[in-house]
Amino acid sequence: MFKVGLPLWIAHSDQAPHGLAPLLMVLNNLMVVALQVPLARFGATTAAARSLLLPLSAAFALGGVAMALSVTGGAFTATLFLTTSAVAFTVAEMLHATVSWELSVALAPGTAQGAYLGVHGLAQSAQRSIGPLAVTAAIATGPLGWTAFGATIAVTCVFQHHLVRDQLSRTALSVPPVTVSEH
């Protein structure tokens, strides 16, 4: 999103200041450095990771809608909506990392953990392959494309939230049963 979509969208925009792209990339990096670990704590169990799927869905939807709305006004409006989109997609990026890791590890049966982690890695590779195509399609389609981009990922998160609910009785493997302070 930040390597391809945002800079190209800004470069092709008549309203957005072209110098905004590197500033939003810096904002993305600063947010990840400052918030990745604190946000990861919200997904430390399978139930918590499942519950993060709904805010993750909202972040993706907000990011797509804000990108679409960035063409509705002048430079100030474009900057406001593009900054909102950058923040929303950055939060989504961090929540997605937490959720995907926790669910891939915690929901794997003891005898198939390697297979589940292999599928997790394959999904990440597919995301890196299909992602640029989806972002390019959103750019080519315009505001409707960005709305569809965000909505499609948001619906996927809601669907995953529904699928995971039956697996909540399992203990999360990524969280030790006893903390250091309890020894």
JSON list of C-alpha atoms in Angstrom, two decimals:
[
{"chain": "A", "resi": 1, "resn": "MET", "atom": "CA", "xyz": [0.00, 0.00, 0.00]},
{"chain": "A", "resi": 2, "resn": "PHE", "atom": "CA", "xyz": [2.66, 2.52, 1.06]},
{"chain": "A", "resi": 3, "resn": "LYS", "atom": "CA", "xyz": [5.29, 1.47, -1.49]},
{"chain": "A", "resi": 4, "resn": "VAL", "atom": "CA", "xyz": [3.01, 1.57, -4.53]},
{"chain": "A", "resi": 5, "resn": "GLY", "atom": "CA", "xyz": [-0.52, 2.78, -3.89]},
{"chain": "A", "resi": 6, "resn": "LEU", "atom": "CA", "xyz": [-0.17, 5.92, -1.86]},
{"chain": "A", "resi": 7, "resn": "PRO", "atom": "CA", "xyz": [2.67, 7.54, -3.84]},
{"chain": "A", "resi": 8, "resn": "LEU", "atom": "CA", "xyz": [1.02, 6.75, -7.19]},
{"chain": "A", "resi": 9, "resn": "TRP", "atom": "CA", "xyz": [-2.37, 8.00, -6.01]},
{"chain": "A", "resi": 10, "resn": "ILE", "atom": "CA", "xyz": [-0.80, 11.25, -4.80]},
{"chain": "A", "resi": 11, "resn": "ALA", "atom": "CA", "xyz": [1.29, 11.65, -7.97]},
{"chain": "A", "resi": 12, "resn": "HIS", "atom": "CA", "xyz": [-1.80, 11.33, -10.15]},
{"chain": "A", "resi": 13, "resn": "SER", "atom": "CA", "xyz": [-3.92, 13.59, -7.97]},
{"chain": "A", "resi": 14, "resn": "ASP", "atom": "CA", "xyz": [-4.71, 17.11, -9.04]},
{"chain": "A", "resi": 15, "resn": "GLN", "atom": "CA", "xyz": [-5.49, 18.17, -5.46]},
{"chain": "A", "resi": 16, "resn": "ALA", "atom": "CA", "xyz": [-2.86, 16.49, -3.25]},
{"chain": "A", "resi": 17, "resn": "PRO", "atom": "CA", "xyz": [0.50, 18.17, -2.71]},
{"chain": "A", "resi": 18, "resn": "HIS", "atom": "CA", "xyz": [3.11, 15.88, -4.31]},
{"chain": "A", "resi": 19, "resn": "GLY", "atom": "CA", "xyz": [5.46, 16.35, -1.35]},
{"chain": "A", "resi": 20, "resn": "LEU", "atom": "CA", "xyz": [2.88, 14.64, 0.86]},
{"chain": "A", "resi": 21, "resn": "ALA", "atom": "CA", "xyz": [3.87, 11.11, -0.17]},
{"chain": "A", "resi": 22, "resn": "PRO", "atom": "CA", "xyz": [7.26, 11.01, 1.58]},
{"chain": "A", "resi": 23, "resn": "LEU", "atom": "CA", "xyz": [5.79, 12.70, 4.66]},
{"chain": "A", "resi": 24, "resn": "LEU", "atom": "CA", "xyz": [3.11, 10.02, 4.91]},
{"chain": "A", "resi": 25, "resn": "MET", "atom": "CA", "xyz": [5.74, 7.31, 4.52]},
{"chain": "A", "resi": 26, "resn": "VAL", "atom": "CA", "xyz": [7.66, 8.86, 7.42]},
{"chain": "A", "resi": 27, "resn": "LEU", "atom": "CA", "xyz": [4.42, 8.98, 9.43]},
{"chain": "A", "resi": 28, "resn": "ASN", "atom": "CA", "xyz": [3.90, 5.28, 8.67]},
{"chain": "A", "resi": 29, "resn": "ASN", "atom": "CA", "xyz": [7.39, 4.39, 9.87]},
{"chain": "A", "resi": 30, "resn": "LEU", "atom": "CA", "xyz": [7.11, 6.48, 13.03]},
{"chain": "A", "resi": 31, "resn": "MET", "atom": "CA", "xyz": [3.75, 4.94, 13.89]},
{"chain": "A", "resi": 32, "resn": "VAL", "atom": "CA", "xyz": [5.08, 1.41, 13.39]},
{"chain": "A", "resi": 33, "resn": "VAL", "atom": "CA", "xyz": [8.14, 2.08, 15.57]},
{"chain": "A", "resi": 34, "resn": "ALA", "atom": "CA", "xyz": [6.07, 3.71, 18.32]},
{"chain": "A", "resi": 35, "resn": "LEU", "atom": "CA", "xyz": [2.95, 1.54, 18.29]},
{"chain": "A", "resi": 36, "resn": "GLN", "atom": "CA", "xyz": [3.78, -1.97, 17.01]},
{"chain": "A", "resi": 37, "resn": "VAL", "atom": "CA", "xyz": [4.65, -3.48, 20.40]},
{"chain": "A", "resi": 38, "resn": "PRO", "atom": "CA", "xyz": [1.91, -1.71, 22.40]},
{"chain": "A", "resi": 39, "resn": "LEU", "atom": "CA", "xyz": [-0.72, -2.73, 19.83]},
{"chain": "A", "resi": 40, "resn": "ALA", "atom": "CA", "xyz": [0.58, -6.30, 19.73]},
{"chain": "A", "resi": 41, "resn": "ARG", "atom": "CA", "xyz": [-0.34, -6.67, 23.39]},
{"chain": "A", "resi": 42, "resn": "PHE", "atom": "CA", "xyz": [-4.00, -6.39, 22.44]},
{"chain": "A", "resi": 43, "resn": "GLY", "atom": "CA", "xyz": [-3.75, -9.65, 20.49]},
{"chain": "A", "resi": 44, "resn": "ALA", "atom": "CA", "xyz": [-1.87, -11.81, 22.99]},
{"chain": "A", "resi": 45, "resn": "THR", "atom": "CA", "xyz": [-4.53, -14.54, 23.12]},
{"chain": "A", "resi": 46, "resn": "THR", "atom": "CA", "xyz": [-6.67, -16.21, 20.53]},
{"chain": "A", "resi": 47, "resn": "ALA", "atom": "CA", "xyz": [-9.82, -14.53, 21.85]},
{"chain": "A", "resi": 48, "resn": "ALA", "atom": "CA", "xyz": [-8.11, -11.14, 21.86]},
{"chain": "A", "resi": 49, "resn": "ALA", "atom": "CA", "xyz": [-6.77, -11.66, 18.33]},
{"chain": "A", "resi": 50, "resn": "ARG", "atom": "CA", "xyz": [-10.25, -12.64, 17.19]},
{"chain": "A", "resi": 51, "resn": "SER", "atom": "CA", "xyz": [-11.74, -9.53, 18.74]},
{"chain": "A", "resi": 52, "resn": "LEU", "atom": "CA", "xyz": [-9.11, -7.40, 16.95]},
{"chain": "A", "resi": 53, "resn": "LEU", "atom": "CA", "xyz": [-10.49, -8.59, 13.62]},
{"chain": "A", "resi": 54, "resn": "LEU", "atom": "CA", "xyz": [-13.41, -6.14, 13.90]},
{"chain": "A", "resi": 55, "resn": "PRO", "atom": "CA", "xyz": [-11.27, -3.02, 14.53]},
{"chain": "A", "resi": 56, "resn": "LEU", "atom": "CA", "xyz": [-8.96, -4.33, 11.78]},
{"chain": "A", "resi": 57, "resn": "SER", "atom": "CA", "xyz": [-11.96, -4.49, 9.47]},
{"chain": "A", "resi": 58, "resn": "ALA", "atom": "CA", "xyz": [-12.92, -0.93, 10.38]},
{"chain": "A", "resi": 59, "resn": "ALA", "atom": "CA", "xyz": [-9.37, 0.32, 9.80]},
{"chain": "A", "resi": 60, "resn": "PHE", "atom": "CA", "xyz": [-9.26, -1.20, 6.32]},
{"chain": "A", "resi": 61, "resn": "ALA", "atom": "CA", "xyz": [-12.68, 0.21, 5.45]},
{"chain": "A", "resi": 62, "resn": "LEU", "atom": "CA", "xyz": [-11.77, 3.67, 6.78]},
{"chain": "A", "resi": 63, "resn": "GLY", "atom": "CA", "xyz": [-8.49, 3.65, 4.85]},
{"chain": "A", "resi": 64, "resn": "GLY", "atom": "CA", "xyz": [-10.24, 2.82, 1.58]},
{"chain": "A", "resi": 65, "resn": "VAL", "atom": "CA", "xyz": [-13.01, 5.38, 2.05]},
{"chain": "A", "resi": 66, "resn": "ALA", "atom": "CA", "xyz": [-10.54, 8.10, 3.06]},
{"chain": "A", "resi": 67, "resn": "MET", "atom": "CA", "xyz": [-8.47, 7.42, -0.07]},
{"chain": "A", "resi": 68, "resn": "ALA", "atom": "CA", "xyz": [-11.63, 7.70, -2.17]},
{"chain": "A", "resi": 69, "resn": "LEU", "atom": "CA", "xyz": [-12.66, 10.95, -0.47]},
{"chain": "A", "resi": 70, "resn": "SER", "atom": "CA", "xyz": [-9.24, 12.51, -1.03]},
{"chain": "A", "resi": 71, "resn": "VAL", "atom": "CA", "xyz": [-10.35, 13.62, -4.51]},
{"chain": "A", "resi": 72, "resn": "THR", "atom": "CA", "xyz": [-13.42, 15.52, -3.28]},
{"chain": "A", "resi": 73, "resn": "GLY", "atom": "CA", "xyz": [-11.85, 18.88, -2.51]},
{"chain": "A", "resi": 74, "resn": "GLY", "atom": "CA", "xyz": [-8.77, 21.00, -2.68]},
{"chain": "A", "resi": 75, "resn": "ALA", "atom": "CA", "xyz": [-5.28, 20.54, -1.28]},
{"chain": "A", "resi": 76, "resn": "PHE", "atom": "CA", "xyz": [-6.34, 20.82, 2.37]},
{"chain": "A", "resi": 77, "resn": "THR", "atom": "CA", "xyz": [-9.11, 18.23, 2.00]},
{"chain": "A", "resi": 78, "resn": "ALA", "atom": "CA", "xyz": [-6.84, 15.89, 0.05]},
{"chain": "A", "resi": 79, "resn": "THR", "atom": "CA", "xyz": [-4.13, 16.19, 2.70]},
{"chain": "A", "resi": 80, "resn": "LEU", "atom": "CA", "xyz": [-6.62, 15.56, 5.51]},
{"chain": "A", "resi": 81, "resn": "PHE", "atom": "CA", "xyz": [-8.14, 12.47, 3.87]},
{"chain": "A", "resi": 82, "resn": "LEU", "atom": "CA", "xyz": [-4.79, 11.07, 2.71]},
{"chain": "A", "resi": 83, "resn": "THR", "atom": "CA", "xyz": [-3.35, 11.47, 6.20]},
{"chain": "A", "resi": 84, "resn": "THR", "atom": "CA", "xyz": [-6.42, 9.76, 7.64]},
{"chain": "A", "resi": 85, "resn": "SER", "atom": "CA", "xyz": [-5.99, 6.95, 5.13]},
{"chain": "A", "resi": 86, "resn": "ALA", "atom": "CA", "xyz": [-2.30, 6.61, 5.96]},
{"chain": "A", "resi": 87, "resn": "VAL", "atom": "CA", "xyz": [-3.05, 6.38, 9.68]},
{"chain": "A", "resi": 88, "resn": "ALA", "atom": "CA", "xyz": [-5.88, 3.89, 9.12]},
{"chain": "A", "resi": 89, "resn": "PHE", "atom": "CA", "xyz": [-3.82, 1.65, 6.82]},
{"chain": "A", "resi": 90, "resn": "THR", "atom": "CA", "xyz": [-0.85, 1.80, 9.21]},
{"chain": "A", "resi": 91, "resn": "VAL", "atom": "CA", "xyz": [-3.02, 0.75, 12.15]},
{"chain": "A", "resi": 92, "resn": "ALA", "atom": "CA", "xyz": [-4.48, -1.98, 9.94]},
{"chain": "A", "resi": 93, "resn": "GLU", "atom": "CA", "xyz": [-0.97, -3.14, 9.01]},
{"chain": "A", "resi": 94, "resn": "MET", "atom": "CA", "xyz": [0.03, -3.46, 12.67]},
{"chain": "A", "resi": 95, "resn": "LEU", "atom": "CA", "xyz": [-3.21, -5.14, 13.76]},
{"chain": "A", "resi": 96, "resn": "HIS", "atom": "CA", "xyz": [-3.01, -7.55, 10.81]},
{"chain": "A", "resi": 97, "resn": "ALA", "atom": "CA", "xyz": [0.52, -8.60, 11.81]},
{"chain": "A", "resi": 98, "resn": "THR", "atom": "CA", "xyz": [-0.62, -9.31, 15.36]},
{"chain": "A", "resi": 99, "resn": "VAL", "atom": "CA", "xyz": [-3.82, -11.11, 14.41]},
{"chain": "A", "resi": 100, "resn": "SER", "atom": "CA", "xyz": [-2.36, -13.23, 11.62]},
{"chain": "A", "resi": 101, "resn": "TRP", "atom": "CA", "xyz": [0.56, -14.44, 13.70]},
{"chain": "A", "resi": 102, "resn": "GLU", "atom": "CA", "xyz": [-1.51, -15.25, 16.79]},
{"chain": "A", "resi": 103, "resn": "LEU", "atom": "CA", "xyz": [-4.21, -17.08, 14.86]},
{"chain": "A", "resi": 104, "resn": "SER", "atom": "CA", "xyz": [-1.79, -19.04, 12.70]},
{"chain": "A", "resi": 105, "resn": "VAL", "atom": "CA", "xyz": [0.12, -20.26, 15.76]},
{"chain": "A", "resi": 106, "resn": "ALA", "atom": "CA", "xyz": [-2.68, -20.63, 18.30]},
{"chain": "A", "resi": 107, "resn": "LEU", "atom": "CA", "xyz": [-5.24, -22.40, 16.14]},
{"chain": "A", "resi": 108, "resn": "ALA", "atom": "CA", "xyz": [-2.83, -25.00, 14.76]},
{"chain": "A", "resi": 109, "resn": "PRO", "atom": "CA", "xyz": [-3.33, -28.51, 16.12]},
{"chain": "A", "resi": 110, "resn": "GLY", "atom": "CA", "xyz": [-0.26, -29.79, 17.95]},
{"chain": "A", "resi": 111, "resn": "THR", "atom": "CA", "xyz": [0.45, -32.28, 15.19]},
{"chain": "A", "resi": 112, "resn": "ALA", "atom": "CA", "xyz": [0.13, -29.76, 12.34]},
{"chain": "A", "resi": 113, "resn": "GLN", "atom": "CA", "xyz": [1.84, -26.62, 13.56]},
{"chain": "A", "resi": 114, "resn": "GLY", "atom": "CA", "xyz": [4.46, -26.74, 10.82]},
{"chain": "A", "resi": 115, "resn": "ALA", "atom": "CA", "xyz": [1.81, -27.12, 8.16]},
{"chain": "A", "resi": 116, "resn": "TYR", "atom": "CA", "xyz": [-0.21, -24.21, 9.54]},
{"chain": "A", "resi": 117, "resn": "LEU", "atom": "CA", "xyz": [2.86, -21.98, 9.68]},
{"chain": "A", "resi": 118, "resn": "GLY", "atom": "CA", "xyz": [3.69, -23.05, 6.13]},
{"chain": "A", "resi": 119, "resn": "VAL", "atom": "CA", "xyz": [0.24, -21.99, 4.98]},
{"chain": "A", "resi": 120, "resn": "HIS", "atom": "CA", "xyz": [0.69, -18.72, 6.90]},
{"chain": "A", "resi": 121, "resn": "GLY", "atom": "CA", "xyz": [3.92, -18.09, 4.99]},
{"chain": "A", "resi": 122, "resn": "LEU", "atom": "CA", "xyz": [2.25, -19.03, 1.72]},
{"chain": "A", "resi": 123, "resn": "ALA", "atom": "CA", "xyz": [-0.57, -16.58, 2.45]},
{"chain": "A", "resi": 124, "resn": "GLN", "atom": "CA", "xyz": [1.96, -13.81, 3.05]},
{"chain": "A", "resi": 125, "resn": "SER", "atom": "CA", "xyz": [3.63, -14.61, -0.27]},
{"chain": "A", "resi": 126, "resn": "ALA", "atom": "CA", "xyz": [0.27, -14.56, -2.03]},
{"chain": "A", "resi": 127, "resn": "GLN", "atom": "CA", "xyz": [-0.49, -11.23, -0.38]},
{"chain": "A", "resi": 128, "resn": "ARG", "atom": "CA", "xyz": [2.80, -9.79, -1.65]},
{"chain": "A", "resi": 129, "resn": "SER", "atom": "CA", "xyz": [1.98, -11.06, -5.15]},
{"chain": "A", "resi": 130, "resn": "ILE", "atom": "CA", "xyz": [-1.68, -10.09, -5.36]},
{"chain": "A", "resi": 131, "resn": "GLY", "atom": "CA", "xyz": [-1.44, -6.90, -3.28]},
{"chain": "A", "resi": 132, "resn": "PRO", "atom": "CA", "xyz": [0.27, -4.75, -5.89]},
{"chain": "A", "resi": 133, "resn": "LEU", "atom": "CA", "xyz": [-2.23, -5.91, -8.50]},
{"chain": "A", "resi": 134, "resn": "ALA", "atom": "CA", "xyz": [-5.16, -5.04, -6.23]},
{"chain": "A", "resi": 135, "resn": "VAL", "atom": "CA", "xyz": [-3.68, -1.63, -5.40]},
{"chain": "A", "resi": 136, "resn": "THR", "atom": "CA", "xyz": [-3.02, -0.95, -9.09]},
{"chain": "A", "resi": 137, "resn": "ALA", "atom": "CA", "xyz": [-6.62, -1.90, -9.89]},
{"chain": "A", "resi": 138, "resn": "ALA", "atom": "CA", "xyz": [-7.84, 0.47, -7.15]},
{"chain": "A", "resi": 139, "resn": "ILE", "atom": "CA", "xyz": [-5.75, 3.30, -8.59]},
{"chain": "A", "resi": 140, "resn": "ALA", "atom": "CA", "xyz": [-6.95, 2.60, -12.12]},
{"chain": "A", "resi": 141, "resn": "THR", "atom": "CA", "xyz": [-10.60, 2.45, -11.01]},
{"chain": "A", "resi": 142, "resn": "GLY", "atom": "CA", "xyz": [-10.39, 5.64, -8.97]},
{"chain": "A", "resi": 143, "resn": "PRO", "atom": "CA", "xyz": [-12.37, 6.45, -5.83]},
{"chain": "A", "resi": 144, "resn": "LEU", "atom": "CA", "xyz": [-14.75, 3.52, -6.32]},
{"chain": "A", "resi": 145, "resn": "GLY", "atom": "CA", "xyz": [-11.72, 1.23, -6.56]},
{"chain": "A", "resi": 146, "resn": "TRP", "atom": "CA", "xyz": [-10.36, 2.40, -3.21]},
{"chain": "A", "resi": 147, "resn": "THR", "atom": "CA", "xyz": [-13.75, 1.97, -1.59]},
{"chain": "A", "resi": 148, "resn": "ALA", "atom": "CA", "xyz": [-13.98, -1.56, -3.00]},
{"chain": "A", "resi": 149, "resn": "PHE", "atom": "CA", "xyz": [-10.39, -2.30, -1.94]},
{"chain": "A", "resi": 150, "resn": "GLY", "atom": "CA", "xyz": [-11.03, -1.33, 1.68]},
{"chain": "A", "resi": 151, "resn": "ALA", "atom": "CA", "xyz": [-14.47, -2.95, 1.77]},
{"chain": "A", "resi": 152, "resn": "THR", "atom": "CA", "xyz": [-13.23, -6.25, 0.34]},
{"chain": "A", "resi": 153, "resn": "ILE", "atom": "CA", "xyz": [-10.51, -6.59, 2.95]},
{"chain": "A", "resi": 154, "resn": "ALA", "atom": "CA", "xyz": [-12.93, -5.46, 5.68]},
{"chain": "A", "resi": 155, "resn": "VAL", "atom": "CA", "xyz": [-15.48, -8.11, 4.69]},
{"chain": "A", "resi": 156, "resn": "THR", "atom": "CA", "xyz": [-12.71, -10.72, 4.69]},
{"chain": "A", "resi": 157, "resn": "CYS", "atom": "CA", "xyz": [-11.80, -9.74, 8.26]},
{"chain": "A", "resi": 158, "resn": "VAL", "atom": "CA", "xyz": [-15.42, -10.00, 9.39]},
{"chain": "A", "resi": 159, "resn": "PHE", "atom": "CA", "xyz": [-15.68, -13.42, 7.73]},
{"chain": "A", "resi": 160, "resn": "GLN", "atom": "CA", "xyz": [-12.51, -14.56, 9.48]},
{"chain": "A", "resi": 161, "resn": "HIS", "atom": "CA", "xyz": [-13.92, -13.26, 12.79]},
{"chain": "A", "resi": 162, "resn": "HIS", "atom": "CA", "xyz": [-16.90, -15.53, 12.22]},
{"chain": "A", "resi": 163, "resn": "LEU", "atom": "CA", "xyz": [-14.74, -18.55, 11.32]},
{"chain": "A", "resi": 164, "resn": "VAL", "atom": "CA", "xyz": [-12.47, -18.28, 14.34]},
{"chain": "A", "resi": 165, "resn": "ARG", "atom": "CA", "xyz": [-15.18, -18.23, 17.00]},
{"chain": "A", "resi": 166, "resn": "ASP", "atom": "CA", "xyz": [-15.49, -22.03, 17.10]},
{"chain": "A", "resi": 167, "resn": "GLN", "atom": "CA", "xyz": [-11.79, -22.43, 17.86]},
{"chain": "A", "resi": 168, "resn": "LEU", "atom": "CA", "xyz": [-11.70, -20.23, 20.96]},
{"chain": "A", "resi": 169, "resn": "SER", "atom": "CA", "xyz": [-11.74, -23.11, 23.42]},
{"chain": "A", "resi": 170, "resn": "ARG", "atom": "CA", "xyz": [-8.09, -23.84, 22.60]},
{"chain": "A", "resi": 171, "resn": "THR", "atom": "CA", "xyz": [-5.21, -22.36, 24.58]},
{"chain": "A", "resi": 172, "resn": "ALA", "atom": "CA", "xyz": [-3.02, -19.89, 22.74]},
{"chain": "A", "resi": 173, "resn": "LEU", "atom": "CA", "xyz": [0.44, -21.31, 22.05]},
{"chain": "A", "resi": 174, "resn": "SER", "atom": "CA", "xyz": [2.16, -17.96, 21.70]},
{"chain": "A", "resi": 175, "resn": "VAL", "atom": "CA", "xyz": [1.50, -16.90, 25.30]},
{"chain": "A", "resi": 176, "resn": "PRO", "atom": "CA", "xyz": [3.26, -18.74, 28.15]},
{"chain": "A", "resi": 177, "resn": "PRO", "atom": "CA", "xyz": [0.86, -20.11, 30.76]},
{"chain": "A", "resi": 178, "resn": "VAL", "atom": "CA", "xyz": [2.94, -18.58, 33.60]},
{"chain": "A", "resi": 179, "resn": "THR", "atom": "CA", "xyz": [4.55, -15.17, 33.46]},
{"chain": "A", "resi": 180, "resn": "VAL", "atom": "CA", "xyz": [8.01, -14.42, 34.88]},
{"chain": "A", "resi": 181, "resn": "SER", "atom": "CA", "xyz": [6.51, -12.43, 37.75]},
{"chain": "A", "resi": 182, "resn": "GLU", "atom": "CA", "xyz": [4.48, -15.44, 38.88]},
{"chain": "A", "resi": 183, "resn": "HIS", "atom": "CA", "xyz": [7.54, -17.65, 39.54]}
]
